[in-house]
Coordinates of C-alpha atoms and ligand atoms in Angstrom, one line a residue:
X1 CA 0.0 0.0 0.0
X2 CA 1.3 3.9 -1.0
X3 CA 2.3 5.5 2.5
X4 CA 0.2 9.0 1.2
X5 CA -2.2 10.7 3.2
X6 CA -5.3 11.0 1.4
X7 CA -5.3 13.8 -1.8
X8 CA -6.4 17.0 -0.6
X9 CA -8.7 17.3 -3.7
X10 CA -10.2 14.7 -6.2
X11 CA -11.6 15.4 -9.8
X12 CA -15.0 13.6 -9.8
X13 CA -16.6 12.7 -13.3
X14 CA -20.0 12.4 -13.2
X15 CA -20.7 9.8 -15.8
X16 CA -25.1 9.5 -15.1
X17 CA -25.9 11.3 -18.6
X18 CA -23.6 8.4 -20.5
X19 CA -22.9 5.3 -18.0
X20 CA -26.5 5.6 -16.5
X21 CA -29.0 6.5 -18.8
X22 CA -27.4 3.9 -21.5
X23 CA -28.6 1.5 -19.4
X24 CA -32.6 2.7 -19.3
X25 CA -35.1 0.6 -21.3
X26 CA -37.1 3.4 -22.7
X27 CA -35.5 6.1 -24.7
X28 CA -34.4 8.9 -22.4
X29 CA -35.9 12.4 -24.2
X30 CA -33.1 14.2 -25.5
X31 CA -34.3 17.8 -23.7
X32 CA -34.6 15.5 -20.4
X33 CA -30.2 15.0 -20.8
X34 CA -29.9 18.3 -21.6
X35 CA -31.5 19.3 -18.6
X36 CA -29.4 16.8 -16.6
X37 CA -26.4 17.6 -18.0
X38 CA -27.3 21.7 -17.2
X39 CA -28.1 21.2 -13.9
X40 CA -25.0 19.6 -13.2
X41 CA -23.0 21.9 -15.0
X42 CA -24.2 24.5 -13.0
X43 CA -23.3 22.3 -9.6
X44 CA -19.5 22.8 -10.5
X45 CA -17.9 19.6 -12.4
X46 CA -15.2 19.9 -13.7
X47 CA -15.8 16.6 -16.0
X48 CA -18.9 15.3 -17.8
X49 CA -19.5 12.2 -19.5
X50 CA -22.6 13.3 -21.9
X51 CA -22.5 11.2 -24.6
X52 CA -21.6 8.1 -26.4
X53 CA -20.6 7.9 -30.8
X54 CA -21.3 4.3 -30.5
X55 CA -23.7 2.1 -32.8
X56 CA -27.0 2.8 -32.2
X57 CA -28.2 -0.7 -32.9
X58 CA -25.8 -2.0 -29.9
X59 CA -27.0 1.0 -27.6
X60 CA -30.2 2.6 -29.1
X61 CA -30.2 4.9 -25.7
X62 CA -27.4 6.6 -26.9
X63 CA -28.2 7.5 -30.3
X64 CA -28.7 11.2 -29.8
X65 CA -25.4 12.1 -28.4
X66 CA -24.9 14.8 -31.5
X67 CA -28.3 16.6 -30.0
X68 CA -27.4 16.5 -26.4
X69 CA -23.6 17.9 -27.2
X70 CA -25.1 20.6 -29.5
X71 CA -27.9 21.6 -26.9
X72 CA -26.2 21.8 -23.3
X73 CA -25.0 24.8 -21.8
X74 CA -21.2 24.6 -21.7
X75 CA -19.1 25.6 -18.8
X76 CA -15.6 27.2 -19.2
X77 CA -13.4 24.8 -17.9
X78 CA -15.8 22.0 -18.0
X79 CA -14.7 19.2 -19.9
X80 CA -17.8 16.9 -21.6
X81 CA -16.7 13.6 -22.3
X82 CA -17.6 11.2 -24.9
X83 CA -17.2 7.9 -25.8
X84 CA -15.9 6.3 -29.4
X85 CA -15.4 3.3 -30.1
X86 CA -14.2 3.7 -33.5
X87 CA -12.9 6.4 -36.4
X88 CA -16.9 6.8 -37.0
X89 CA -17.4 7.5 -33.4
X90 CA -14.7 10.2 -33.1
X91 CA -15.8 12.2 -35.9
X92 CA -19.0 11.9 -34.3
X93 CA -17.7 12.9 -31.1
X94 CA -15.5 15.9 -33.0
X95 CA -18.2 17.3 -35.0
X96 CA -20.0 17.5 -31.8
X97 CA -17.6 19.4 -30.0
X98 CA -16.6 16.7 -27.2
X99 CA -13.6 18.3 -25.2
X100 CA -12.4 14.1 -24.3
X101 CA -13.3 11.4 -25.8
X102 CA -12.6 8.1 -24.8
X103 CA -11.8 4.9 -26.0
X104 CA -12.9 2.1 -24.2
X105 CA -11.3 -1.6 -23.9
X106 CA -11.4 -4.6 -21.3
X107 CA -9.2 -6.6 -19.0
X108 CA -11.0 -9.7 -20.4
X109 CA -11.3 -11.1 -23.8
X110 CA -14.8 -12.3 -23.1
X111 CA -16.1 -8.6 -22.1
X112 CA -14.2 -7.3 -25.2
X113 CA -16.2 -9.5 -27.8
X114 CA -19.8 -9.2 -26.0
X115 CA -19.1 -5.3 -26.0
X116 CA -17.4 -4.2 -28.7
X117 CA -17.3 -7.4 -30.6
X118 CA -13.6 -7.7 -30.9
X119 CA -10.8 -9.2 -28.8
X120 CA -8.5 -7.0 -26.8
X121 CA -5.8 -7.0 -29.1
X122 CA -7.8 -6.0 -32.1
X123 CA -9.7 -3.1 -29.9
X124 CA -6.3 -1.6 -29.6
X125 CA -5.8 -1.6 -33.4
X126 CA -8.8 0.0 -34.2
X127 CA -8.0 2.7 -31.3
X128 CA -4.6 3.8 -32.8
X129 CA -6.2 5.4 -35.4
X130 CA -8.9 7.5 -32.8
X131 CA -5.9 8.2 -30.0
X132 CA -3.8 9.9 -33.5
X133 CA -7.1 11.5 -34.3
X134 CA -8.1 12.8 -30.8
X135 CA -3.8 13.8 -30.9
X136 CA -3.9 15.6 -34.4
X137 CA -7.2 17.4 -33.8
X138 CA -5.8 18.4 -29.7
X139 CA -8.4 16.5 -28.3
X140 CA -7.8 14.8 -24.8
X141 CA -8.0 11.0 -24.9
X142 CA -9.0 8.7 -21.8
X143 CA -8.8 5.2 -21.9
X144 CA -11.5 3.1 -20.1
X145 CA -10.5 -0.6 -18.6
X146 CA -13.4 -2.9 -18.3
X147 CA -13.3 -5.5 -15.8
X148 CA -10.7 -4.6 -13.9
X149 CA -11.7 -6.3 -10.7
X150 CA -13.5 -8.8 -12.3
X151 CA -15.5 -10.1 -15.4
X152 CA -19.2 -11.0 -15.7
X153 CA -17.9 -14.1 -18.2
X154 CA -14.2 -15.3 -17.3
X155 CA -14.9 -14.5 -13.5
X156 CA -11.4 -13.4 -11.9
X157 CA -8.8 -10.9 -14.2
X158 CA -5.1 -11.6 -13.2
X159 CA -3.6 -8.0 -12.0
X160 CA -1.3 -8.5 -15.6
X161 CA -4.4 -8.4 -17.8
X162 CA -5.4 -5.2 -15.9
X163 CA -1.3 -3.9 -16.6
X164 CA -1.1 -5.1 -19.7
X165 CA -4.1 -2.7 -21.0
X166 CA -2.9 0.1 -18.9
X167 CA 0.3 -0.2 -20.3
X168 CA -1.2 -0.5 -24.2
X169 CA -3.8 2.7 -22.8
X170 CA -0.4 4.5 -22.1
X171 CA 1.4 4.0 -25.7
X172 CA -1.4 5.2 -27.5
X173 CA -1.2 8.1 -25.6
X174 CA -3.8 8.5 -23.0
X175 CA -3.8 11.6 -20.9
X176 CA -6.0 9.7 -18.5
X177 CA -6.9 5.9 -18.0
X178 CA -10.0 4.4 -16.2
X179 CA -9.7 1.3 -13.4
X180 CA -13.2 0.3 -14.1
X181 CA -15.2 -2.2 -12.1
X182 CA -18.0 -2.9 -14.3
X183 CA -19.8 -5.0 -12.6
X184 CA -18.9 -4.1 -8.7
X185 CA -17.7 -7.0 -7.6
X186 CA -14.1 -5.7 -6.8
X187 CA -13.0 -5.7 -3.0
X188 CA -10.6 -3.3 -1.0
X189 CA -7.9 -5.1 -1.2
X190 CA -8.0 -6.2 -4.9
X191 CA -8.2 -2.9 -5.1
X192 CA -4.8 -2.1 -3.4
X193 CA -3.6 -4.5 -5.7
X194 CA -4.4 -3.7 -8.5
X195 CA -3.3 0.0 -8.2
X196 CA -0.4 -0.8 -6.6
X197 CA 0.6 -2.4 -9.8
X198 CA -0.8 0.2 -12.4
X199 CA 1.3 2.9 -10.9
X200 CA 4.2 1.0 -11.4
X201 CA 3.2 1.7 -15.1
X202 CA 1.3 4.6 -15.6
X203 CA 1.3 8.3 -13.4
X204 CA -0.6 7.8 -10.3
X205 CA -2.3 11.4 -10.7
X206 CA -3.9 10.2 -14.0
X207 CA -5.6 7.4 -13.0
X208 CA -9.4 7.1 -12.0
X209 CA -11.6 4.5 -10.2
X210 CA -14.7 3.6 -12.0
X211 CA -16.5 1.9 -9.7
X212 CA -20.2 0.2 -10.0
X213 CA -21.8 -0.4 -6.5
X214 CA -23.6 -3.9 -7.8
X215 CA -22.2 -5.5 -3.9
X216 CA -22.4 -2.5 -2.3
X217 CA -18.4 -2.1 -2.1
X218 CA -17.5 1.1 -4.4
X219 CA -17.7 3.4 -1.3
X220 CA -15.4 0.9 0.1
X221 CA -13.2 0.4 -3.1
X222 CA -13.2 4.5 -3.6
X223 CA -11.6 4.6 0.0
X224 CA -9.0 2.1 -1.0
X225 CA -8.1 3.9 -3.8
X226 CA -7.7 7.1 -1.5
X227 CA -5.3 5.5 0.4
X228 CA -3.2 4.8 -3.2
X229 CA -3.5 8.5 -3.9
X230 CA -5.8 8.4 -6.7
X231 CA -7.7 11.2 -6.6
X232 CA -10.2 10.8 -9.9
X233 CA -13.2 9.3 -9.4
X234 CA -16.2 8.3 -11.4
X235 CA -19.8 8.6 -9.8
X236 CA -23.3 8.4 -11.3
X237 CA -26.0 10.9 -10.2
X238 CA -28.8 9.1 -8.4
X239 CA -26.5 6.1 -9.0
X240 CA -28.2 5.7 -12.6
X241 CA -27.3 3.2 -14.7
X242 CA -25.9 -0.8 -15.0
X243 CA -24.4 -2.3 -18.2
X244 CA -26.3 -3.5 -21.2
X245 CA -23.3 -5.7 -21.7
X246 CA -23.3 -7.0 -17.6
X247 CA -26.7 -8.3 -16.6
X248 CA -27.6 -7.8 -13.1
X249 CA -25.0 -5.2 -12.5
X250 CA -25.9 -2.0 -11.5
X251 CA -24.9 1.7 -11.6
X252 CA -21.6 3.1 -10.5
X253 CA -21.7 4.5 -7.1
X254 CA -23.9 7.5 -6.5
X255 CA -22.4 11.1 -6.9
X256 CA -24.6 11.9 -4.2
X257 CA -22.7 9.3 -1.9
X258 CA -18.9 10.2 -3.2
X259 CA -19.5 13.9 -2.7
X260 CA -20.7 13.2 1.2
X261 CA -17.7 11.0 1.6
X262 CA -15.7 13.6 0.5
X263 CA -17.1 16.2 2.4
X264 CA -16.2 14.5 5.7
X265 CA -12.6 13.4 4.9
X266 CA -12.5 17.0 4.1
X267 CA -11.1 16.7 0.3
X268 CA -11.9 18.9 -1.9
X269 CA -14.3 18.6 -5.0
X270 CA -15.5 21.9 -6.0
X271 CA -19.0 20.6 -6.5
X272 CA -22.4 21.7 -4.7
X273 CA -23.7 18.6 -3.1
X274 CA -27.4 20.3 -2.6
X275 CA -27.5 21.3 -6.6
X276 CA -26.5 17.4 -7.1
X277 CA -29.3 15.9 -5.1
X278 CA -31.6 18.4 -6.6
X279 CA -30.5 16.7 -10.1
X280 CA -30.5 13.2 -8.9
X281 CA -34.0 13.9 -7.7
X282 CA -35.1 15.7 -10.7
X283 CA -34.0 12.8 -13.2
X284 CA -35.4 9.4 -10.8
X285 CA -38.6 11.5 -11.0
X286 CA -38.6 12.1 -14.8
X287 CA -37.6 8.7 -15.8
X288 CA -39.8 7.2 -13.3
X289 CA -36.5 5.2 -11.6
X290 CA -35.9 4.0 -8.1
X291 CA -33.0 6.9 -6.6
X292 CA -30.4 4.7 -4.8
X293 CA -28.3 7.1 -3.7
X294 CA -28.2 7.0 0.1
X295 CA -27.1 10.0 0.7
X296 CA -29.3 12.3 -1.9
X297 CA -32.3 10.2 -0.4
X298 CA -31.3 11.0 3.3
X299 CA -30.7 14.7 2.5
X300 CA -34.0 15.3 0.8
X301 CA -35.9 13.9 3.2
X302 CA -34.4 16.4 5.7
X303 CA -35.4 18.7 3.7
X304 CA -39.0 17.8 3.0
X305 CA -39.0 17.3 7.0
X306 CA -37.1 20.8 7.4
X307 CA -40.0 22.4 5.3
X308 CA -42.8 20.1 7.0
X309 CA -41.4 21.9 10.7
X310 CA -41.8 25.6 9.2
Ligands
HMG1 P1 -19.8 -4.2 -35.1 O1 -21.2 -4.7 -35.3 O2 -18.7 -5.2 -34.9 O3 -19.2 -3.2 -36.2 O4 -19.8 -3.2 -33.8 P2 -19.7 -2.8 -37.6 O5 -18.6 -1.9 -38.1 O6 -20.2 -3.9 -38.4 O7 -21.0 -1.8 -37.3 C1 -22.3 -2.3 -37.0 C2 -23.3 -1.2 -37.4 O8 -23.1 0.0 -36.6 C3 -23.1 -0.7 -38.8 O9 -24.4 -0.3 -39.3 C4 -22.2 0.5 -38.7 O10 -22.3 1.4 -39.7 C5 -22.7 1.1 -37.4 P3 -25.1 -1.1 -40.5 O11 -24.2 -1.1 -41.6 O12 -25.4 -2.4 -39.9 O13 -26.4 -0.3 -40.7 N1 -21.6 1.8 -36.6 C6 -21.8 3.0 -36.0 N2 -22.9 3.8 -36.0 C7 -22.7 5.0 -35.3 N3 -21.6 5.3 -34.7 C8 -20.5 4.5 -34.7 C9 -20.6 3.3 -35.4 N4 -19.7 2.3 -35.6 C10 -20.4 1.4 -36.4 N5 -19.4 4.8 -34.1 C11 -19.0 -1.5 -32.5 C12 -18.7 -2.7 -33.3 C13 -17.8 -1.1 -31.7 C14 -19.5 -0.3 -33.4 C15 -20.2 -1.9 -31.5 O14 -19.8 -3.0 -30.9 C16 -20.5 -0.8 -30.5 O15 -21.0 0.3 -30.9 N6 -20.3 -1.1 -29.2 C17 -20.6 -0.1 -28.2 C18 -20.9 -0.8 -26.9 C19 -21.1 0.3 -25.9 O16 -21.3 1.4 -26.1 N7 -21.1 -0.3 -24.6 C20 -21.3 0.6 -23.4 C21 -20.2 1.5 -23.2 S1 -18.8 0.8 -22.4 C22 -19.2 0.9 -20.8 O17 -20.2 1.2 -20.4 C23 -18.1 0.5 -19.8 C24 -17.5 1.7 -19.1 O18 -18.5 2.4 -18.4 C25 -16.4 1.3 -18.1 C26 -16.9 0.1 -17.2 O19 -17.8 0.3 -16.4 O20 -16.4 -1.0 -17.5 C27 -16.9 2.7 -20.1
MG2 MG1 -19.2 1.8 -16.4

């Protein structure tokens, strides 16, 4: 394990308008993202994942990114995210005016076929291209690793599967690369693990934790991570979302959640946790969806009972 103290400050991507509402059965309105992705704009992020350039037969949820990019309200200094899979996607993603986009491979061969119908090695051939793209047009890339603590299909993912990517992330030029646990089942100390060994290979301060909450661990696993000194993390508004590509796993942990956990260790995020649990509440309500974040649940109720006492 590092010997840091925890960062003072974390980045925290909010990755609802793209990880969680790919997930939702019926097509989300486009003006409904836009209005996500405005009010939490306007809570301070610093990183937004908006949009996917994917094919829209494999996710038909995402198949207005060009609308949503052209119709949010930008922030200076915000950077919205998207992700591309291929060429097609990044021209997509360029035409629409994405600040990052971000290619997105796996740990395991059997997650790389079933979601982007490829092996690992040929997923990294047809991101050389995007990465001297996204270089030649000064676009930042991130690189996304799926099943990092674990795979839906081929169960456990050696720590070297998880290097090896990082390190193949890294020579395509990645200003950022994703430990992704897509499908929560990753544990504190796999987590240790397994950034103990990425740091070894790639700079600390440019990795994130992408952690869904299907066992109720990412809290957990963002703590670990902490104590490694990573200080990005991924979170999901209202804790939207789950995989199309991962059944029965579920959203990455709630914003709503991280942001609290920050608050009490005292890092800084820049973001307004009461304008956050105003937009997780506003979305669960539109969509018609459950809210599972904890803490946005817990903090509207006090205020429901705050304005119930006046
Ligand atoms: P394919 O079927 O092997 O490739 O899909 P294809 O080239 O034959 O394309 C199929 C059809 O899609 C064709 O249309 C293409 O033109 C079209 P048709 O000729 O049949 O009418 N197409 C596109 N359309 C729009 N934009 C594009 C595009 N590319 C092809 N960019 C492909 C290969 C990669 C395209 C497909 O598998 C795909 O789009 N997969 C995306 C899957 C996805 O988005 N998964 C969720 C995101 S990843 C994730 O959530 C994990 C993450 O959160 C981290 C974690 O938690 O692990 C990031
Ligand atoms: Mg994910």
């Amino acid at each position: 394990m590092a010997a840091n103290t925890l960062p003072g400050a974390v980045k925290i991507v909010e990755v609802g308008p793209r990880d969680g509402l790919q997930n939702e059965k019926d097509f989300v309105p486009t003006a409904v993202k836009i209005e996500l992705i405005d009010r939490l704009t306007q809570a301070g992020f610093a990183n937004i994942e908006a949009a996917s350039f994917v094919s829209p037969k494999w996710v038909p949820q995402m198949a207005d990114g060009a609308q949503v990019m052209d119709g949010i309200a930008r922030r200076t200094g915000t950077i919205y995210s998207a992700l591309t899979p291929n060429l097609r996607g990044f021209e997509g993603a360029l035409a629409a005016r994405a600040d990052e986009i971000v290619i997105f491979g796996a740990a395991s061969e059997a997650f790389s076929q079933k979601n982007i119908n490829c092996s690992i090695a040929e997923s990294i051939e047809r991101f050389a291209p995007v990465a001297e793209a996204a270089k030649a047009n000064g676009v930042r890339i991130r690189g996304s690793v799926s099943c990092a603590l674990g795979c839906p299909y081929q169960g456990d993912v050696p720590v070297e599967s998880v290097v090896d990517v990082v390190q193949r992330f890294a020579a395509l030029g990645c200003d950022e690369i994703d430990i992704a646990d897509t499908i929560g089942v990753g544990t504190a100390k796999r987590v240790h693990e397994v950034f103990e060994a990425v740091t070894k290979v790639f700079a600390r301060e440019r990795l994130s934790g992408h952690f869904h909450d299907t066992y109720g661990q990412a809290l957990a696993n963002i703590y670990a991570a902490l104590e490694e000194g990573i200080a990005i993390f991924h979170a999901s508004v209202a804790g939207l979302g789950g995989c199309p590509y991962a059944k029965g796993a579920t959203g990455n942990v709630a914003t709503e959640d991280v942001l609290y956990l920050m608050n009490g260790l005292g890092i800084h995020t820049g973001i307004d946790l009461d304008q956050v649990v105003a937009a997780g509440d506003f979305i669960s309500r539109t969509i018609g969806r459950a809210n599972v974040s904890r803490a946005g649940k817990a903090l509207l109720a006090k205020q429901q009972n705050a304005i119930a006492c006046a």
